[in-house]
C-alpha cells in the first residue's frame, strides 16, 4: 500500500475503512452506503484530516466551520489505553474524561482544549456554567459526585416534581447538532463530546487480517518507523492483547461473543429465544472452569479441613487455603490472615456489626450510612442502633444519585464511630468516591466498612490503597458459586475483635474454665465452612484475573455508554440514577407500563432483567419511585444484547 509523504496511510484506504465503520453503525447511518470510498462525506473528511490533505498548514479554521465541514480536530493528547482499551467519555457527565469510571484518574486539563474549541462558552469540568439553582463555587464541576448539584436538576422548573421531572431539556449526548442548528444524520453517538476519530482508532487497533494459508495475523496498516512523525497510536502495528493465554478460544482482543462460550447457561433457550442475561447485579453466571473446579473437588478432594492427617484432608486444606491466597491477591490485602470466608456480603456485614460493633460501640455513638445502601448495609446497623442506643445518620444524594460530600462532611463529628457505605449502588449503579470518603471518616476518628458486592466484578479494587477497615463482597456476583463471600479486615483490628460465633475450628484450647481463640482468620470461621464453594470462588477469581479486571472495566464502560445512549431514545423512558460515574446498572421506568409488565414482555423474548425494589427501598423512594426495571451488564454481554432489549421496549411504546 502506498503512503504519502508524512508516512501516513493512503487517503483512499482510510476513506474505505471509515466508510465501512459508518455502514456498520446501527441507526446512526443510512442502511446502504456506496462502496465508493469518496461517496461518504464524513469518511472523506476524516481521511483528509488525518493525512493533512485539504487543510492549509498554519491556518486554524473556526470551530463552527470545522463542524460544518465534518472535520473534527483530534485532542492534543491521545487517550491512554487501559490494557489495550481507552475508556470512553462519561455518558452523563461532560464527556471529556479519558479515565475509567471509578479509577480515580483524570485527564490533564490541557487535553480538554480541543473539546472546548468545539463547545463555545463551555469549559468542561472546571468552571461552573451560570445557573440560578447551582450551589457550587470555586470551579467544582457539576457532574462530579458530591458536588452538590446534579446536571439534570439545574434544568428543572422551580415547581420541580420528582415523580414527573422534565426530561426534554437539551442533552448533548443525544441531540447531535452541527453548526447552523441542522440535524446531522451521520453523527455518531456522543459526537459532541467525542471526536469520531476516537471511535475509529478504538476499532482499528484491533483489526487483524487472517492469512488462510498460514493462519497468521497481520495488520492492514503500515508500520510507522519515523520517530519524527506525529504518533497516531491506533495506526501502529503493535497490539496489546488482553491476555497471553487461551480463554474462550481467543488470544487477540476482548471478544464478548467468544467469552460467552465459556458460560454454558448462556446457551439456554427461554421461550424459544436465546437467553440474554441482564440480571448480573442480582447474580452472575458461572464459567465452565468454575463448574469443573467444583466437580473436581467433590470427585478428588472432598474432606473436612485442618484437622486430619490423611491425604484427602491435606488436599482439601490446600485447596481451601489456596483460595484464600487468591482472594488476598485479588483485593491487594497485606496478608491471607485478613481474608475471612462467610456466606456472602450480607453475612459479612452482620459479622462486623455483631462482633466489633457489639463489642466497641456504646450509647451515644453515631453510625453513618449513605442513602444508596442495600438493605444488607442498613438493617444490621439499625438493629444495633436500636439495641445499644446509637444514632444512625444518612448521607444524602443529589437527583442523579451522587453522594453529597459536603453534607457527608457535616455529619462527621467526634461521636462518629463507624461509616458504612457501598462502593457501587446496586439500584442505580452510582460509583461512590470511596477513597475520599474513607479518608474523611478516618480524619474524624471513625472506622469504615465498604460494601464491595457490586464493585469487585467491574473495577480494580486494592484494599490497602482504599484503606477501608473492612471490605466485603459475595462470590456469586463475581462469577463464583452462591453461598460464599468474603470479609477483608485489617489484621490487628480482627485480632482485637471478639469472635462472632463459637464452635470448632476457631479455638486453640477449651476448658470449662477458659476458652482461648485462634487469631484471624480462624477465630471467625467456626465449624465446617463452605469449603467447596470457597475453592470455586478461587477458580472464578482465576478466570476474572486472566481476562484482566481493567480490560473488563473498560469494555463494560463502553457497553454502558452504548446502552445508555440507546435507552434514552425509547419514548417515555426515565432512567433512574444518572450519576457521572456509574458501573453497569441501568434502572428505568417506562411511562404507561408497569415494571412487572415490562419484565414479562422482556422474558417472552428471552431477556432476563430484575424488576422490583432491589432490596434498596430508601434510595428508590428518594428518586420518587417504588420499583424499577433493572438491566445490569457483565463482560459477556454485547451490543446485540442491548439492541434486543431496546427493540422490545420500543415495541411496547408502539
XYZ file of C-alpha atoms in Angstrom:
654
model
C 0.000 0.000 0.000
C 1.314 3.410 -0.860
C 1.831 6.057 1.748
C 2.021 9.813 1.446
C 4.990 11.987 2.311
C 4.025 12.022 6.007
C 4.370 8.242 6.293
C 0.621 8.058 6.893
C -1.700 5.614 5.060
C -3.134 6.486 1.711
C -6.287 8.595 1.921
C -8.305 6.045 -0.087
C -7.558 3.317 2.461
C -8.678 5.458 5.369
C -11.792 6.522 3.457
C -12.768 2.933 2.833
C -12.200 1.929 6.466
C -14.231 4.884 7.676
C -16.922 4.119 5.122
C -17.194 0.552 6.443
C -17.449 1.852 10.008
C -20.318 4.196 9.191
C -22.110 1.440 7.343
C -21.834 -0.878 10.365
C -23.274 1.571 12.895
C -26.906 0.748 13.796
C -29.424 3.595 13.396
C -26.740 6.251 13.060
C -26.115 5.908 9.329
C -28.128 5.057 6.213
C -28.729 1.356 5.680
C -26.912 1.416 2.340
C -23.716 3.291 1.597
C -21.862 3.056 -1.667
C -18.575 1.199 -1.605
C -17.090 4.134 -3.468
C -14.708 5.483 -0.790
C -15.315 9.055 -1.911
C -19.092 8.928 -1.553
C -19.444 9.307 2.199
C -18.691 12.945 3.197
C -17.565 12.123 6.716
C -15.282 9.329 5.529
C -13.622 11.745 3.113
C -13.339 14.496 5.744
C -11.876 12.090 8.268
C -9.281 10.693 5.894
C -8.169 14.134 4.764
C -7.971 15.419 8.340
C -5.655 12.513 9.292
C -3.382 12.830 6.267
C -3.414 16.632 6.311
C -4.897 16.985 2.830
C -7.359 19.824 2.379
C -6.063 21.746 5.430
C -3.734 24.650 4.836
C -0.761 24.448 7.228
C -0.782 27.205 9.820
C -4.402 28.108 9.240
C -6.794 27.384 12.132
C -10.379 27.068 10.987
C -13.092 28.361 13.308
C -14.810 25.693 15.399
C -18.168 26.145 13.679
C -16.545 25.838 10.252
C -14.778 22.660 11.323
C -18.082 21.158 12.361
C -19.777 22.348 9.162
C -17.231 20.545 7.010
C -17.361 17.430 9.163
C -13.743 17.812 10.299
C -13.052 17.363 13.990
C -9.561 18.077 15.188
C -8.191 15.281 17.381
C -7.467 16.046 21.029
C -3.996 17.313 21.837
C -3.183 14.106 23.676
C -4.433 10.692 22.697
C -6.355 8.801 25.393
C -4.126 6.437 27.305
C -5.240 2.855 26.657
C -6.053 0.743 29.702
C -4.528 -2.646 28.959
C -5.460 -2.300 25.333
C -8.569 -0.160 25.761
C -9.103 3.555 26.214
C -12.143 4.345 28.293
C -14.892 6.275 26.507
C -16.216 9.532 27.916
C -18.946 9.592 30.516
C -22.473 9.357 29.163
C -23.911 11.592 31.830
C -21.107 13.997 32.651
C -19.449 16.460 30.316
C -17.929 13.561 28.462
C -14.307 14.602 28.166
C -12.619 12.398 30.729
C -10.447 9.610 29.398
C -10.372 7.943 32.783
C -12.300 4.805 33.561
C -15.186 5.327 35.945
C -14.038 4.672 39.441
C -10.355 4.546 38.611
C -9.655 7.841 40.277
C -7.562 9.084 37.354
C -8.381 12.108 35.265
C -7.050 13.509 32.050
C -4.827 16.597 32.349
C -6.547 19.926 31.840
C -4.744 20.727 28.593
C -6.329 17.679 26.970
C -9.674 19.422 27.081
C -8.700 22.318 24.847
C -9.740 20.629 21.611
C -13.133 19.848 23.109
C -13.520 23.413 24.374
C -12.817 24.768 20.901
C -15.875 22.924 19.648
C -18.090 23.958 22.576
C -18.154 27.772 22.742
C -18.718 29.102 26.238
C -18.165 25.775 27.939
C -15.076 24.786 29.878
C -15.846 21.213 30.859
C -15.206 20.017 34.362
C -13.547 23.210 35.673
C -15.734 26.333 35.555
C -19.407 26.092 36.503
C -21.801 27.470 33.882
C -24.330 30.005 35.093
C -27.361 28.554 36.849
C -29.629 30.087 39.431
C -30.009 26.678 41.052
C -26.359 25.850 41.329
C -24.930 25.815 44.832
C -21.430 25.357 43.511
C -18.495 27.681 43.863
C -14.797 27.560 43.329
C -14.971 25.809 39.998
C -16.323 22.447 41.203
C -17.708 20.535 38.204
C -21.458 19.941 38.315
C -21.141 16.378 37.076
C -18.751 15.188 39.784
C -20.233 13.014 42.511
C -20.552 15.009 45.718
C -20.537 18.434 44.102
C -23.963 19.267 45.481
C -25.872 19.840 42.255
C -26.882 17.445 39.520
C -26.754 18.192 35.784
C -30.455 17.437 35.400
C -31.552 19.440 38.445
C -30.373 22.784 37.098
C -32.717 22.384 34.108
C -35.831 21.745 36.199
C -38.520 24.405 36.757
C -38.962 25.937 40.207
C -42.013 23.746 40.873
C -39.988 20.620 40.240
C -41.906 17.349 40.794
C -39.614 14.402 41.447
C -42.271 11.958 40.168
C -42.703 13.809 36.861
C -39.380 15.543 36.163
C -38.710 17.448 32.978
C -36.652 15.189 30.729
C -36.760 17.084 27.477
C -34.056 19.659 28.187
C -31.229 19.751 25.633
C -28.937 16.765 26.003
C -25.642 16.924 24.135
C -25.421 13.160 24.376
C -28.500 12.759 22.170
C -29.097 15.983 20.269
C -26.143 15.809 17.921
C -26.314 19.234 16.240
C -23.912 20.701 13.743
C -23.342 24.359 13.001
C -26.418 26.141 11.796
C -28.638 24.041 14.101
C -29.110 21.371 11.418
C -29.582 17.764 12.406
C -26.668 15.633 11.245
C -27.956 12.185 10.215
C -24.425 10.756 10.130
C -23.337 11.839 13.620
C -22.089 9.104 15.911
C -23.306 8.704 19.496
C -21.815 11.416 21.709
C -20.280 13.170 18.688
C -20.387 16.486 20.528
C -18.098 15.166 23.218
C -16.055 12.538 21.418
C -14.422 13.295 18.051
C -15.213 10.368 15.833
C -11.605 9.571 15.093
C -11.531 8.077 18.607
C -14.269 5.634 17.630
C -12.286 4.631 14.574
C -8.990 4.238 16.390
C -10.588 2.029 19.014
C -11.663 -0.301 16.204
C -8.558 -0.108 14.029
C -6.120 -1.067 16.753
C -7.795 -4.479 16.991
C -8.105 -5.045 13.236
C -6.329 -8.190 12.089
C -6.488 -9.977 8.776
C -6.089 -13.751 8.811
C -3.991 -15.380 6.127
C -5.946 -18.560 5.253
C -2.781 -20.292 4.036
C -0.693 -19.733 7.154
C -3.285 -18.901 9.800
C -1.161 -15.900 10.769
C -2.458 -12.438 11.548
C -1.149 -9.210 10.182
C -2.245 -5.611 10.236
C -3.530 -3.957 7.045
C -1.908 -0.719 8.175
C 1.710 0.302 7.725
C 4.309 0.446 10.457
C 5.332 3.996 11.311
C 9.043 3.889 11.971
C 9.943 7.570 11.625
C 10.364 8.848 15.175
C 9.782 12.394 13.967
C 6.328 11.519 12.666
C 3.425 12.545 14.962
C 2.165 9.453 16.796
C -1.309 8.224 15.935
C -1.038 5.188 18.176
C -4.005 3.452 16.605
C -2.091 3.231 13.316
C 0.742 1.252 14.863
C 1.081 -2.410 14.084
C 1.725 -3.362 17.711
C -1.361 -4.591 19.526
C -1.998 -5.075 23.217
C -3.713 -8.437 23.813
C -5.997 -8.854 26.803
C -4.006 -11.860 27.976
C -1.414 -14.280 26.735
C -3.333 -17.458 27.434
C -6.135 -19.305 25.743
C -9.529 -18.229 27.020
C -12.826 -18.722 25.229
C -10.837 -19.857 22.197
C -9.177 -16.479 21.626
C -5.957 -14.693 22.414
C -6.441 -11.451 20.471
C -8.578 -8.644 21.811
C -11.624 -8.663 24.068
C -14.333 -10.648 22.290
C -17.522 -10.965 24.337
C -19.026 -13.426 21.849
C -16.154 -15.848 22.398
C -16.183 -15.244 26.142
C -19.854 -16.286 26.127
C -18.766 -19.759 25.036
C -17.179 -20.241 28.456
C -20.605 -19.931 30.148
C -22.773 -22.994 29.438
C -26.001 -21.461 30.727
C -25.826 -18.710 28.102
C -26.638 -21.383 25.515
C -30.068 -21.841 27.127
C -33.275 -21.078 25.253
C -36.065 -19.184 27.017
C -39.427 -19.212 25.263
C -37.610 -20.428 22.180
C -35.222 -17.457 22.187
C -31.532 -17.332 23.035
C -31.053 -16.263 26.642
C -29.879 -12.694 27.228
C -28.756 -12.470 30.851
C -29.102 -8.865 32.025
C -29.622 -9.640 35.720
C -25.951 -9.576 36.689
C -26.402 -7.230 39.654
C -28.507 -9.976 41.277
C -26.139 -12.811 40.369
C -23.609 -13.580 37.667
C -23.366 -16.753 35.615
C -20.547 -19.249 36.087
C -17.843 -20.169 33.567
C -17.146 -23.821 32.814
C -13.835 -23.572 34.676
C -15.684 -22.838 37.941
C -18.174 -25.650 37.348
C -15.318 -28.038 36.593
C -13.402 -26.970 39.710
C -16.382 -27.719 41.949
C -16.821 -31.110 40.309
C -13.120 -31.899 40.699
C -13.226 -31.016 44.400
C -16.069 -33.426 45.098
C -14.516 -36.170 42.947
C -10.939 -35.918 44.235
C -10.547 -33.682 47.316
C -13.710 -33.775 49.433
C -12.852 -33.770 53.132
C -13.057 -31.566 56.157
C -10.035 -29.336 56.601
C -7.287 -28.559 59.128
C -7.949 -31.468 61.484
C -6.779 -34.746 59.962
C -3.568 -36.448 58.879
C -4.940 -38.252 55.843
C -4.399 -37.423 52.175
C -7.836 -36.024 51.308
C -7.773 -33.686 54.312
C -4.449 -32.352 53.081
C -5.809 -31.865 49.557
C -8.942 -30.087 50.793
C -6.985 -27.880 53.195
C -4.527 -26.916 50.481
C -7.336 -26.060 48.051
C -9.208 -24.009 50.670
C -6.183 -22.027 51.820
C -5.041 -21.515 48.232
C -8.422 -19.924 47.536
C -7.839 -17.584 50.479
C -4.499 -16.517 48.980
C -6.189 -15.855 45.619
C -8.720 -13.566 47.299
C -5.909 -11.799 49.146
C -4.081 -11.097 45.890
C -7.295 -10.129 44.096
C -8.094 -7.496 46.736
C -4.493 -6.414 47.309
C -4.644 -7.337 51.006
C -1.430 -7.442 53.011
C -1.877 -10.989 54.333
C -4.105 -14.060 53.828
C -4.905 -13.714 57.542
C -7.039 -10.690 56.616
C -9.425 -12.795 54.499
C -12.418 -14.447 56.207
C -14.795 -16.719 54.331
C -18.508 -16.231 55.046
C -21.773 -16.990 53.186
C -21.891 -13.639 51.376
C -21.787 -9.858 51.770
C -24.916 -9.904 53.970
C -23.362 -12.288 56.491
C -20.109 -10.324 56.247
C -21.756 -7.073 57.352
C -23.659 -8.848 60.121
C -20.383 -10.350 61.327
C -18.797 -6.915 61.719
C -21.926 -5.431 63.314
C -22.390 -8.231 65.830
C -18.729 -8.692 66.713
C -16.821 -5.398 66.534
C -19.950 -3.248 66.695
C -21.410 -5.009 69.706
C -18.037 -5.018 71.442
C -16.958 -1.418 70.905
C -19.996 0.792 70.235
C -21.882 2.318 73.171
C -24.835 4.554 73.898
C -24.474 7.972 72.239
C -22.139 6.808 69.474
C -23.078 7.536 65.864
C -23.064 5.411 62.714
C -23.207 6.913 59.217
C -24.582 5.111 56.162
C -25.456 6.526 52.737
C -28.844 6.862 51.084
C -27.623 4.475 48.362
C -27.368 1.408 50.561
C -28.711 -2.084 50.005
C -30.854 -3.301 52.904
C -27.932 -5.530 53.938
C -25.941 -2.401 54.825
C -28.850 -0.733 56.645
C -30.681 -3.393 58.655
C -27.707 -4.710 60.720
C -26.743 -1.163 61.740
C -30.325 -0.137 62.501
C -30.782 -3.217 64.698
C -27.519 -2.481 66.502
C -28.501 1.174 66.950
C -31.857 0.212 68.450
C -30.186 -2.313 70.758
C -27.416 -0.047 72.064
C -28.881 3.470 71.849
C -26.810 4.562 68.849
C -27.688 7.255 66.321
C -27.934 6.285 62.652
C -27.222 9.184 60.265
C -27.704 9.129 56.480
C -25.561 10.787 53.782
C -27.939 12.390 51.234
C -27.577 12.194 47.453
C -28.482 14.580 44.635
C -31.094 14.000 41.946
C -28.669 11.936 39.866
C -27.887 9.636 42.786
C -24.465 11.101 43.622
C -23.121 11.358 47.163
C -23.185 14.914 48.541
C -19.726 15.134 50.057
C -20.356 18.493 51.705
C -23.325 17.022 53.589
C -21.254 13.975 54.489
C -18.576 16.247 55.937
C -21.205 17.955 58.109
C -22.359 14.610 59.530
C -18.874 13.589 60.663
C -18.082 14.524 64.265
C -16.333 13.261 67.380
C -19.215 10.880 68.132
C -18.978 9.176 64.722
C -17.522 5.721 65.323
C -18.397 3.936 62.085
C -19.113 4.810 58.452
C -20.574 2.067 56.223
C -21.247 2.671 52.533
C -21.341 0.933 49.172
C -18.671 1.348 46.522
C -21.258 0.840 43.756
C -25.014 1.176 44.199
C -26.921 -1.973 43.286
C -30.061 0.006 42.366
C -28.576 2.985 40.495
C -25.046 1.925 39.543
C -23.513 5.034 41.143
C -19.785 4.705 41.808
C -19.056 6.493 45.063
C -15.832 8.452 45.746
C -14.761 5.688 48.112
C -11.142 6.630 48.794
C -12.103 10.200 49.626
C -14.950 9.065 51.864
C -12.691 6.636 53.735
C -10.071 9.342 54.278
C -12.690 11.781 55.588
C -14.020 9.195 58.046
C -10.549 8.321 59.315
C -9.785 12.011 59.800
C -12.798 12.131 62.126
C -11.556 9.063 64.019
C -14.156 6.628 62.653
C -13.774 3.100 61.317
C -15.028 2.341 57.793
C -16.752 -0.631 56.178
C -17.060 -0.627 52.382
C -19.632 -2.862 50.681
C -17.963 -4.109 47.503
C -20.644 -6.576 46.394
C -21.326 -4.594 43.210
C -17.783 -3.336 42.568
C -15.315 -6.243 42.575
C -16.603 -7.727 39.309
C -16.482 -4.399 37.460
C -13.397 -2.467 38.572
C -9.977 -2.931 40.142
C -10.010 -2.883 43.960
C -6.981 -2.512 46.200
C -7.958 -2.535 49.844
C -4.612 -1.187 51.011
C -4.935 1.851 48.752
C -8.603 2.209 49.710
C -7.592 1.935 53.384
C -11.009 0.673 54.487
C -11.036 -1.161 57.809
C -13.377 -3.799 56.373
C -14.314 -4.644 52.790
C -16.978 -7.228 51.952
C -18.263 -8.971 48.824
C -20.234 -12.007 47.617
C -18.748 -14.737 45.444
C -21.832 -15.257 43.300
C -21.578 -11.681 41.985
C -18.061 -12.226 40.724
C -18.834 -15.370 38.654
C -18.311 -17.725 41.590
C -20.679 -20.050 43.457
C -23.521 -18.963 45.715
C -23.183 -19.336 49.472
C -19.641 -17.970 49.675
C -18.406 -14.485 50.432
C -15.536 -12.580 51.988
C -14.768 -10.206 54.810
C -11.467 -8.388 54.425
C -10.363 -6.786 57.682
C -7.140 -5.209 58.877
C -5.335 -7.936 60.791
C -4.755 -6.046 64.050
C -8.395 -4.971 64.077
C -9.611 -8.533 63.518
C -7.397 -9.916 66.288
C -8.702 -7.320 68.757
C -12.322 -8.249 67.999
C -14.243 -10.939 69.853
C -15.470 -13.855 67.710
C -18.993 -13.739 66.364
C -19.836 -17.456 66.578
C -18.363 -20.196 68.720
C -17.580 -23.798 67.880
C -14.934 -25.993 66.368
C -12.006 -24.792 64.248
C -11.846 -21.325 65.856
C -10.301 -22.293 69.185
C -6.800 -23.001 70.441
C -7.878 -24.569 73.727
C -11.138 -25.184 75.546
C -11.691 -25.994 79.208
C -14.786 -25.471 81.314
C -12.974 -22.591 82.936
C -11.391 -20.781 79.954
C -11.511 -20.593 76.142
C -8.550 -19.460 74.045
C -9.310 -18.409 70.466
C -7.231 -18.602 67.326
C -6.095 -15.410 65.677
C -7.725 -14.256 62.444
C -8.970 -15.609 60.169
C -9.787 -18.869 62.004
C -11.369 -17.105 65.001
C -14.224 -16.019 62.678
C -14.704 -19.348 60.848
C -16.441 -21.542 63.391
C -17.490 -25.030 62.355
C -17.221 -26.607 58.932
C -17.204 -23.865 56.355
C -18.325 -23.863 52.726
C -15.092 -25.491 51.587
C -16.036 -26.466 48.037
C -17.535 -23.079 47.168
C -14.511 -21.263 48.577
C -12.434 -23.317 46.160
C -14.924 -22.436 43.400
C -14.539 -18.752 44.256
C -10.795 -19.145 43.792
C -11.430 -20.531 40.306
C -13.723 -17.595 39.496
C -11.019 -15.164 40.579
C -8.555 -17.009 38.334
C -10.931 -16.524 35.409
C -11.520 -12.818 36.034
C -7.823 -12.218 36.637
C -6.922 -13.922 33.367
C -9.307 -11.648 31.461
C -7.911 -8.631 33.323
C -10.164 -6.551 35.564
C -9.011 -3.322 33.881
C -9.987 -4.771 30.494
C -13.358 -5.816 31.913
C -13.867 -2.331 33.320
C -13.082 -0.638 30.011
C -15.287 -2.973 27.960
C -18.247 -2.731 30.333
C -17.938 1.037 30.498
C -18.113 1.252 26.711
C -21.123 -1.084 26.708
C -22.794 1.035 29.404
C -22.288 4.142 27.256
C -23.837 2.347 24.285
C -26.817 1.099 26.298
C -27.419 4.473 27.955
C -27.472 6.240 24.605
C -29.954 3.834 23.029
C -32.226 3.582 26.065
C -32.550 7.365 26.032
C -34.092 7.076 22.579
C -37.040 4.986 23.865
C -40.155 7.204 24.111
C -41.455 7.568 27.657
C -38.418 6.087 29.399
C -36.963 7.647 32.544
C -33.541 6.477 33.691
C -33.298 6.247 37.467
C -29.750 7.086 38.520
C -27.748 9.232 36.111
C -24.531 9.814 38.039
C -21.431 10.903 36.161
C -19.648 7.754 37.337
C -21.636 4.543 37.015
C -20.994 0.833 36.715
C -23.148 -1.463 34.600
C -26.621 -0.758 36.063
C -29.468 0.753 34.009
C -32.550 1.213 36.205
C -35.577 2.741 34.487
C -39.334 3.076 34.392
C -41.434 3.211 31.213
C -44.394 5.556 31.115
C -47.709 3.803 30.636
C -46.357 0.360 31.556
C -45.944 -1.320 34.928
C -42.470 -2.584 35.714
C -43.738 -6.145 36.027
C -45.364 -5.940 32.583
C -42.081 -4.704 31.109
C -40.212 -7.566 32.781
C -42.706 -10.118 31.452
C -42.511 -8.692 27.933
C -38.723 -8.950 28.025
C -38.898 -12.507 29.382
C -41.095 -13.545 26.447
C -38.144 -12.599 24.241
C -35.627 -14.489 26.368
C -34.277 -11.376 28.123
C -33.737 -11.623 31.894
C -33.863 -8.413 33.941
C -34.757 -7.667 37.554
C -37.914 -5.777 38.483
C -38.798 -4.584 41.994
C -37.165 -2.517 44.723
C -33.850 -4.440 44.549
C -33.595 -4.502 48.368
C -32.856 -0.773 48.219
C -36.167 0.895 49.047
C -34.765 4.092 50.629
C -32.834 5.186 47.537
C -35.664 4.368 45.114
C -38.096 6.376 47.241
C -35.568 9.213 47.259
C -35.770 9.105 43.453
C -39.579 9.213 43.571
C -40.343 5.600 42.683
C -41.120 2.371 44.497
C -39.700 -0.053 41.943
C -37.759 -0.047 38.678
C -36.800 -2.309 35.808
C -33.078 -3.012 36.208
C -30.983 -4.419 33.370
C -27.402 -4.896 34.570
C -24.374 -5.717 32.444
C -21.387 -8.044 32.603
C -18.441 -8.655 30.278
C -20.250 -11.473 28.430
C -22.997 -9.070 27.326
C -22.828 -7.490 23.865
C -24.271 -4.614 21.884
C -26.587 -7.185 20.324
C -27.998 -7.959 23.790
C -28.657 -4.262 24.299
C -30.276 -3.985 20.851
C -32.676 -6.816 21.699
C -33.590 -5.082 24.958
C -34.209 -1.737 23.252
C -36.231 -3.360 20.453
C -38.693 -4.861 22.952
C -39.044 -1.551 24.794
C -39.676 0.351 21.575
C -42.221 -2.288 20.602
C -44.068 -1.692 23.872
C -44.197 2.055 23.269
C -45.702 1.484 19.820
